[in-house]
Coordinates of C-alpha atoms and ligand atoms in Angstrom, one line a residue:
M27 CA 113.4 112.2 116.3
E28 CA 113.4 113.7 112.5
H29 CA 115.7 116.0 113.4
T30 CA 118.5 113.7 113.3
Y31 CA 117.4 113.8 109.4
N32 CA 118.0 117.7 109.4
D33 CA 121.2 117.3 107.2
L34 CA 119.3 115.7 104.6
L35 CA 116.6 117.3 104.8
K36 CA 118.1 120.4 103.9
E37 CA 120.5 119.0 101.1
I38 CA 117.1 117.7 99.6
G39 CA 115.6 121.3 99.5
V40 CA 113.0 121.1 102.7
D41 CA 112.3 124.0 103.9
L42 CA 113.1 122.8 107.6
A43 CA 111.3 125.6 109.9
L44 CA 108.0 124.5 107.6
H45 CA 108.8 121.2 108.0
D46 CA 109.2 121.3 111.8
Q47 CA 105.2 122.9 112.3
L48 CA 104.5 120.2 109.9
M49 CA 105.6 117.3 112.0
E50 CA 104.3 119.5 115.0
Y51 CA 101.4 119.5 113.9
N52 CA 101.0 115.7 112.5
T53 CA 102.6 114.2 115.7
R54 CA 100.4 116.2 118.1
H55 CA 97.5 114.9 116.2
H56 CA 98.9 111.3 116.2
T57 CA 99.3 111.3 119.5
M58 CA 96.1 112.8 120.2
S59 CA 94.3 110.2 118.7
Y60 CA 97.0 107.5 119.8
A61 CA 96.5 107.8 123.2
S62 CA 92.7 107.3 123.0
C63 CA 92.8 104.0 122.9
A64 CA 92.3 102.0 125.6
N65 CA 95.5 99.2 124.7
R66 CA 97.3 99.1 122.0
P67 CA 99.5 95.9 121.2
A68 CA 103.4 96.2 122.1
A69 CA 104.0 95.4 118.6
M70 CA 102.1 98.8 117.3
R71 CA 105.7 101.0 118.5
Y72 CA 107.0 99.9 115.0
F73 CA 104.4 101.5 113.1
D74 CA 104.2 104.6 115.6
E75 CA 108.0 105.3 114.5
S76 CA 107.4 104.3 111.1
F77 CA 105.0 108.1 111.0
H78 CA 108.1 109.4 112.8
A79 CA 110.2 107.6 110.0
S80 CA 108.5 109.0 106.7
H81 CA 110.2 112.0 107.0
G82 CA 113.5 111.2 108.1
E83 CA 114.5 107.3 108.0
R84 CA 112.8 106.7 104.8
V85 CA 114.2 109.3 103.2
A86 CA 117.4 108.5 104.1
E87 CA 116.6 104.8 102.1
V88 CA 115.2 105.8 99.5
Y89 CA 118.2 108.6 99.0
G90 CA 120.9 106.9 99.7
Y91 CA 118.8 104.1 96.8
R92 CA 119.1 107.0 94.7
K93 CA 122.6 107.5 95.3
R94 CA 123.9 104.0 94.7
G95 CA 121.8 104.6 90.9
G96 CA 118.3 103.7 91.5
K97 CA 115.4 105.7 89.6
S98 CA 111.9 106.0 92.2
I99 CA 108.6 107.1 91.2
G100 CA 106.1 109.1 93.1
T101 CA 102.4 107.1 92.3
F102 CA 98.5 108.6 93.0
C103 CA 96.2 105.9 93.9
I104 CA 96.5 102.7 94.4
Y105 CA 96.3 101.6 90.4
V106 CA 99.4 101.9 89.9
P107 CA 100.9 98.8 89.8
D108 CA 103.7 98.4 91.5
E109 CA 104.8 94.8 90.8
I110 CA 105.9 96.0 87.3
A111 CA 107.6 99.2 89.1
L112 CA 109.8 96.9 91.4
A113 CA 110.8 94.1 88.6
A114 CA 112.0 97.3 87.1
E115 CA 114.3 98.4 90.0
V116 CA 112.2 101.4 90.1
L117 CA 111.3 101.9 93.8
P118 CA 107.4 103.9 93.6
I119 CA 106.9 106.1 96.5
P120 CA 103.2 106.3 96.9
L121 CA 102.4 110.6 97.6
C122 CA 98.9 111.0 99.0
G123 CA 98.8 113.6 101.4
G124 CA 96.4 113.3 104.8
S125 CA 97.6 116.1 106.3
H126 CA 95.7 119.2 107.1
W127 CA 98.5 121.5 107.6
S128 CA 99.8 121.7 104.0
V129 CA 96.3 122.2 102.1
D130 CA 96.1 125.7 102.4
Y131 CA 99.8 126.4 100.0
A132 CA 98.0 123.8 97.3
D133 CA 96.1 127.3 96.6
K134 CA 99.0 128.7 94.9
M135 CA 97.8 126.6 92.0
F136 CA 94.3 125.0 92.9
P137 CA 91.1 126.1 93.7
R138 CA 89.9 125.7 97.0
E139 CA 87.2 123.5 96.0
I140 CA 88.8 120.3 95.7
C141 CA 89.4 117.2 98.2
P142 CA 91.3 117.7 100.8
L143 CA 93.6 114.7 99.8
I144 CA 94.9 116.9 96.7
R145 CA 95.3 119.6 98.6
S146 CA 97.8 118.0 101.2
T147 CA 99.8 116.4 99.0
F148 CA 99.9 119.2 96.7
G149 CA 100.5 121.6 99.4
M150 CA 103.4 119.7 100.7
A151 CA 104.8 120.5 98.1
F152 CA 104.9 123.6 97.5
S153 CA 105.8 124.4 100.6
N154 CA 109.0 122.4 100.0
T155 CA 107.8 120.3 103.4
C156 CA 107.6 116.7 101.2
P157 CA 111.3 115.2 101.4
Y158 CA 109.8 113.1 98.4
K159 CA 109.5 115.7 95.7
K160 CA 113.1 115.7 94.6
L161 CA 113.2 111.9 95.3
K162 CA 112.0 110.7 92.3
D163 CA 112.1 110.7 88.6
G164 CA 108.9 111.1 87.7
V165 CA 105.0 110.6 88.9
V166 CA 102.5 108.1 87.5
G167 CA 98.8 109.6 88.3
E168 CA 95.3 108.1 87.1
T169 CA 92.6 109.7 85.9
T170 CA 90.1 108.2 88.9
C171 CA 88.4 111.8 89.4
D172 CA 88.2 115.4 88.0
A173 CA 90.5 116.9 89.9
K174 CA 93.3 114.7 90.1
K175 CA 93.6 114.5 85.9
K176 CA 93.3 118.2 85.7
A177 CA 96.1 118.4 88.8
W178 CA 98.2 115.8 86.5
D179 CA 97.6 117.8 82.5
L180 CA 99.3 121.4 84.9
L181 CA 101.9 119.5 86.6
K182 CA 103.3 117.1 83.1
F183 CA 102.3 113.7 84.8
E184 CA 102.3 110.5 83.5
V185 CA 98.8 109.9 82.8
M186 CA 97.5 106.2 83.3
E187 CA 93.9 105.7 81.9
V188 CA 91.5 104.3 84.3
P189 CA 88.4 102.9 82.2
Q190 CA 85.6 104.0 84.0
K191 CA 83.4 100.5 82.7
K192 CA 84.5 97.1 83.5
N193 CA 83.6 96.0 80.3
E194 CA 85.9 94.0 78.1
R195 CA 87.1 96.5 76.1
D196 CA 87.8 97.9 78.9
R197 CA 89.7 95.5 80.4
D198 CA 91.6 95.6 76.7
L199 CA 92.4 99.4 77.4
W200 CA 93.6 98.4 80.9
R201 CA 95.8 96.1 79.8
A202 CA 97.2 98.1 77.7
E203 CA 97.9 100.7 79.9
V204 CA 99.1 98.9 82.3
R205 CA 101.4 97.3 79.1
A206 CA 102.6 101.1 78.4
F207 CA 103.6 101.7 82.2
K208 CA 106.2 98.6 82.0
E209 CA 107.7 100.0 78.8
Y210 CA 107.5 103.9 80.6
V211 CA 109.7 102.0 84.5
E212 CA 112.2 100.3 81.4
R213 CA 112.6 103.7 79.6
L214 CA 113.6 105.4 83.1
S215 CA 115.8 102.8 84.7
G216 CA 117.4 101.0 81.5
V217 CA 116.4 97.1 83.4
R218 CA 114.2 95.3 81.0
V219 CA 111.1 93.3 83.0
I220 CA 111.8 89.9 82.9
P221 CA 109.5 87.3 83.8
E222 CA 111.8 85.9 86.9
R223 CA 111.9 89.3 88.4
L224 CA 108.5 89.7 87.7
K225 CA 107.2 86.8 88.9
A226 CA 109.0 87.7 92.4
S227 CA 107.4 90.8 93.3
I228 CA 103.8 89.4 92.6
R229 CA 105.2 87.1 95.4
L230 CA 106.6 90.0 97.1
L231 CA 103.7 92.5 96.6
N232 CA 101.4 89.2 97.0
R233 CA 103.1 88.4 100.4
K234 CA 101.8 91.8 101.8
R235 CA 98.4 91.6 100.8
Q236 CA 98.4 88.8 102.5
V237 CA 99.6 90.4 106.3
L238 CA 97.4 92.3 105.8
Q239 CA 94.6 90.1 105.0
D240 CA 96.0 88.0 108.5
I241 CA 96.5 91.5 110.8
N242 CA 92.5 92.6 109.7
T243 CA 91.3 88.7 110.3
F244 CA 91.4 89.4 113.8
R245 CA 89.0 92.2 113.6
K246 CA 86.3 89.4 112.7
L247 CA 86.5 88.4 116.9
P248 CA 83.9 89.5 118.5
N249 CA 86.5 91.1 121.2
P250 CA 88.8 92.4 118.6
P251 CA 92.9 92.4 119.9
I252 CA 93.5 95.3 117.2
S253 CA 91.8 98.4 117.6
G254 CA 90.7 100.7 113.6
L255 CA 92.8 103.7 114.5
D256 CA 95.3 101.1 115.3
A257 CA 94.6 98.9 112.0
L258 CA 94.2 102.4 110.4
L259 CA 98.0 102.8 111.4
V260 CA 99.3 99.5 109.4
S261 CA 97.8 100.1 106.2
Q262 CA 99.1 104.1 106.4
V263 CA 102.5 102.2 107.1
A264 CA 102.0 99.6 104.5
L265 CA 102.2 102.7 101.9
N266 CA 105.7 103.9 102.7
Q267 CA 108.0 102.0 104.2
D268 CA 110.5 99.4 103.2
L269 CA 108.6 97.0 101.6
N270 CA 110.5 93.7 104.0
A271 CA 110.4 96.0 106.9
F272 CA 106.8 96.4 107.2
M273 CA 106.5 93.0 106.7
D274 CA 108.0 92.1 110.0
G275 CA 107.1 94.7 112.0
C276 CA 103.1 92.7 110.4
E277 CA 104.3 89.4 111.2
R278 CA 105.7 90.5 115.3
L279 CA 101.9 92.7 115.3
I280 CA 100.3 89.1 114.0
E281 CA 102.0 86.9 117.1
E282 CA 101.5 89.0 119.8
L283 CA 97.9 89.4 118.6
H284 CA 97.6 85.8 118.6
R285 CA 98.7 85.6 122.3
R286 CA 96.0 87.9 122.4
V287 CA 93.7 86.2 121.8
E288 CA 94.9 83.2 124.0
D289 CA 94.7 85.3 126.8
G290 CA 91.0 86.9 126.2
V291 CA 92.6 90.6 125.8
S292 CA 90.7 93.3 123.6
A293 CA 91.9 96.6 121.8
Y294 CA 89.0 98.1 123.7
A295 CA 88.1 98.9 127.5
M296 CA 84.1 98.4 127.3
E297 CA 82.3 96.5 124.2
G298 CA 80.8 99.1 121.8
P299 CA 78.5 98.9 118.3
R300 CA 80.7 97.1 115.6
V301 CA 81.1 99.9 112.4
L302 CA 82.6 99.6 109.3
I303 CA 84.2 102.5 108.1
A304 CA 83.1 103.0 103.7
G305 CA 84.2 105.3 101.2
T306 CA 87.3 107.6 100.9
P307 CA 91.1 106.8 102.2
S308 CA 92.4 108.0 105.6
P309 CA 96.2 108.7 104.1
M310 CA 98.7 109.4 106.7
G311 CA 98.6 112.5 109.4
N312 CA 94.5 112.0 108.5
W313 CA 93.0 110.0 111.9
K314 CA 90.1 112.2 112.3
V315 CA 86.9 110.3 112.0
H316 CA 88.2 106.7 112.9
Y317 CA 89.7 108.3 116.3
A318 CA 85.9 110.5 116.9
V319 CA 84.6 107.0 116.8
E320 CA 86.3 105.3 118.6
S321 CA 86.6 108.0 120.9
S322 CA 82.6 107.6 121.1
G323 CA 82.3 104.2 122.4
L324 CA 82.5 102.4 118.8
Q325 CA 84.9 99.9 117.8
I326 CA 85.6 100.4 114.0
V327 CA 86.2 96.6 113.1
A328 CA 86.4 97.0 108.8
D329 CA 87.9 99.4 106.8
E330 CA 85.8 99.6 102.9
T331 CA 88.5 102.6 101.7
C332 CA 91.5 102.4 100.1
T333 CA 93.8 102.8 103.4
G334 CA 92.0 99.5 104.2
I335 CA 90.2 96.3 102.6
R336 CA 89.8 98.0 98.8
Y337 CA 94.0 98.1 99.4
F338 CA 94.6 94.3 99.9
R339 CA 92.2 92.0 98.8
D340 CA 93.0 90.7 95.7
L341 CA 95.7 89.1 95.3
V342 CA 98.0 89.0 91.6
D343 CA 96.9 84.7 90.3
E344 CA 100.5 83.5 90.8
A345 CA 100.0 80.3 87.8
P346 CA 100.9 82.3 85.3
D347 CA 105.1 82.0 84.3
D348 CA 105.4 84.0 81.3
L349 CA 105.5 87.5 80.2
E350 CA 102.3 88.4 78.7
G351 CA 100.1 86.3 81.1
M352 CA 102.0 87.7 84.5
I353 CA 101.4 91.1 83.2
D354 CA 98.1 90.4 82.2
A355 CA 97.2 88.7 85.9
I356 CA 98.4 92.1 87.0
A357 CA 96.1 94.2 84.8
D358 CA 93.1 92.0 85.5
R359 CA 94.0 91.6 89.9
Y360 CA 94.0 96.0 89.5
F361 CA 90.9 95.9 87.1
K362 CA 88.7 94.4 90.4
I363 CA 90.1 97.6 92.5
D364 CA 86.4 99.0 93.0
C365 CA 86.7 102.7 93.0
S366 CA 83.8 104.6 92.9
C367 CA 85.1 106.1 89.6
F368 CA 83.2 102.8 88.0
S369 CA 79.7 103.2 86.5
P370 CA 78.2 101.1 87.8
N371 CA 79.7 99.6 90.5
T372 CA 77.5 97.2 91.4
E373 CA 81.0 95.0 92.7
R374 CA 81.1 97.5 95.7
I375 CA 77.9 97.0 96.6
E376 CA 78.4 93.0 96.7
H377 CA 81.8 93.8 98.6
V378 CA 80.1 95.9 101.1
K379 CA 77.4 93.3 102.1
K380 CA 80.3 90.5 102.2
I381 CA 82.1 92.3 104.7
I382 CA 79.2 92.8 106.9
E383 CA 78.4 89.6 107.2
E384 CA 81.8 88.0 107.3
Y385 CA 82.9 91.3 110.2
A386 CA 79.3 91.2 112.3
I387 CA 78.6 95.0 111.4
D388 CA 76.4 96.7 113.4
G389 CA 76.6 100.0 111.5
V390 CA 78.4 102.1 108.7
V391 CA 79.9 105.5 108.8
Q392 CA 80.3 106.8 105.3
N393 CA 82.9 108.8 105.9
I394 CA 83.6 111.1 102.6
L395 CA 86.5 113.7 101.9
S396 CA 84.9 116.9 100.7
F397 CA 84.0 117.4 97.5
C398 CA 84.3 113.5 96.1
H399 CA 81.8 113.7 94.0
G400 CA 81.5 109.8 93.0
Y401 CA 81.7 108.8 96.6
N402 CA 79.5 111.5 97.8
V403 CA 76.8 110.4 95.1
E404 CA 77.6 106.5 95.5
A405 CA 77.1 107.3 99.5
K406 CA 73.2 107.0 98.6
V407 CA 73.2 103.8 96.7
I408 CA 75.1 102.0 99.6
E409 CA 72.7 103.6 101.9
D410 CA 69.5 102.3 100.3
M411 CA 71.6 99.2 99.9
L412 CA 71.6 99.1 103.8
A413 CA 68.7 100.2 104.6
G414 CA 67.3 97.4 102.9
L415 CA 69.4 94.9 105.2
G416 CA 68.2 96.8 108.1
I417 CA 71.6 98.0 108.8
P418 CA 72.2 102.1 110.2
S419 CA 74.3 104.3 108.9
L420 CA 75.4 107.7 108.6
K421 CA 77.2 109.1 106.2
I422 CA 79.9 112.4 107.6
V423 CA 81.3 114.8 104.8
T424 CA 84.2 116.4 106.4
D425 CA 88.1 117.2 104.6
Y426 CA 91.3 117.0 107.2
S427 CA 90.7 120.0 109.8
Y428 CA 89.8 119.4 113.2
E429 CA 87.2 122.3 113.3
D430 CA 84.1 120.1 112.9
L431 CA 85.8 117.2 115.6
E432 CA 82.9 117.7 118.0
Q433 CA 79.8 118.8 115.7
L434 CA 81.0 115.2 114.0
K435 CA 80.9 113.4 118.2
V436 CA 77.9 114.4 118.6
R437 CA 76.1 113.2 115.4
I438 CA 78.4 110.0 116.1
E439 CA 77.6 109.6 120.0
S440 CA 73.6 109.8 119.3
F441 CA 74.3 107.2 116.3
R442 CA 76.1 105.1 118.5
E443 CA 72.5 104.9 120.9
L444 CA 70.6 103.8 117.9
L445 CA 73.2 100.7 117.5
N446 CA 73.2 100.7 121.6
S447 CA 69.4 100.7 121.7
R448 CA 68.8 98.7 118.2
N449 CA 71.5 96.1 120.3
A450 CA 69.3 95.7 123.1
A451 CA 65.8 95.1 121.8
Ligands
SF4_22 S1 89.2 106.1 96.2 FE1 89.6 105.8 94.0 S2 90.7 106.9 93.8 FE2 91.2 107.3 95.3 S3 92.8 106.2 96.1 FE3 91.0 104.9 96.0 S4 91.2 103.5 93.8 FE4 92.3 105.6 94.2
SF4_23 S1 89.5 111.4 97.7 FE1 88.1 111.5 95.6 S2 88.1 113.4 94.9 FE2 89.6 113.2 96.2 S3 91.4 112.7 95.0 FE3 90.2 110.7 96.1 S4 89.1 109.9 93.7 FE4 89.3 112.4 93.7

């Protein structure tokens, strides 16, 4: 499908031969992972197609937007406030990479001993296989981990300072950072952020979060009509596709999920223990742990990650009508994100407890990307809290490569046996 866009990809400097290799690798792992799903909703077709469109049709849309004079920025992490970018008519394009194919290409500039998310993203840029490399007017990163901070310095990106604590003075710093971001996007596009436009983008992004919440609500049911792998794909697509098209795709999925519930249709062929995936995100291209878990007979019914609940849990307060009030409301919403970069990160513990209750979780799989020290160390706090609740947990520290898949499956299968024996007792 992506071949249709080869002329465009070539024009924007993509190395077509390497890009074919990247897409072949990703498609192979997408096919393998989703072939393991017992009973997928028909409406997932849009999300499967969006995986390919992210390197084809979506690229053409962004290209067209820029040809018409529009501005766009690459963004890292879920701290960059999309509401403000959109209100300044700047299109945000999240750039986090999820493919193992590109990680070695990052060696040109970065050490191997850093998180695969960073290596994958920059590997795509350095191998000229990222179609968005030339389709942006700037890149905005944040200070959530040391590897990213230092990478932004090397690459001379704009940086938003995410505080590391959650006191009042940290909130003030973050609100100032959000205001500086507003000025940055206004300078880029020459479009002032005015209350009417900001109000509209707040509502739009809140609606997006609400449809994601609605889809995830179905996962609370005893027989979830959507699998964890499919819910992950929805979250991954949320980060790339046109907002309105994405929400239409979600509405179609929600309608089908309602019908499935009425007809008693489950996404799973057999009953299995219900697990929560907690920890680091799984951007598009990375389905490994979800595949290993669900193909081992467990049901992933919630994701406590930035490609899960952490992305859509909190809405922006729509009450303020004045510009300053709206900016504060946006800043406060993003300040609630419970990334492991915060010290202490007590909110996260409370959030995990709440998910366990709401989603009737039998066990927790902590999925930590290699070299992500924040989540890896914090895993001990989560593990201790879970032990106190009597909830078994399994910690997986892994990268994007599929080399350890069989090893992971052995560990996950014994975890499933443990959960099954507890459920049977
Ligand atoms: S885990 Fe933290 S750093 Fe990573 S995407 Fe989420 S908020 Fe950003
Ligand atoms: S997963 Fe951890 S190490 Fe990797 S980019 Fe996110 S915060 Fe940094």
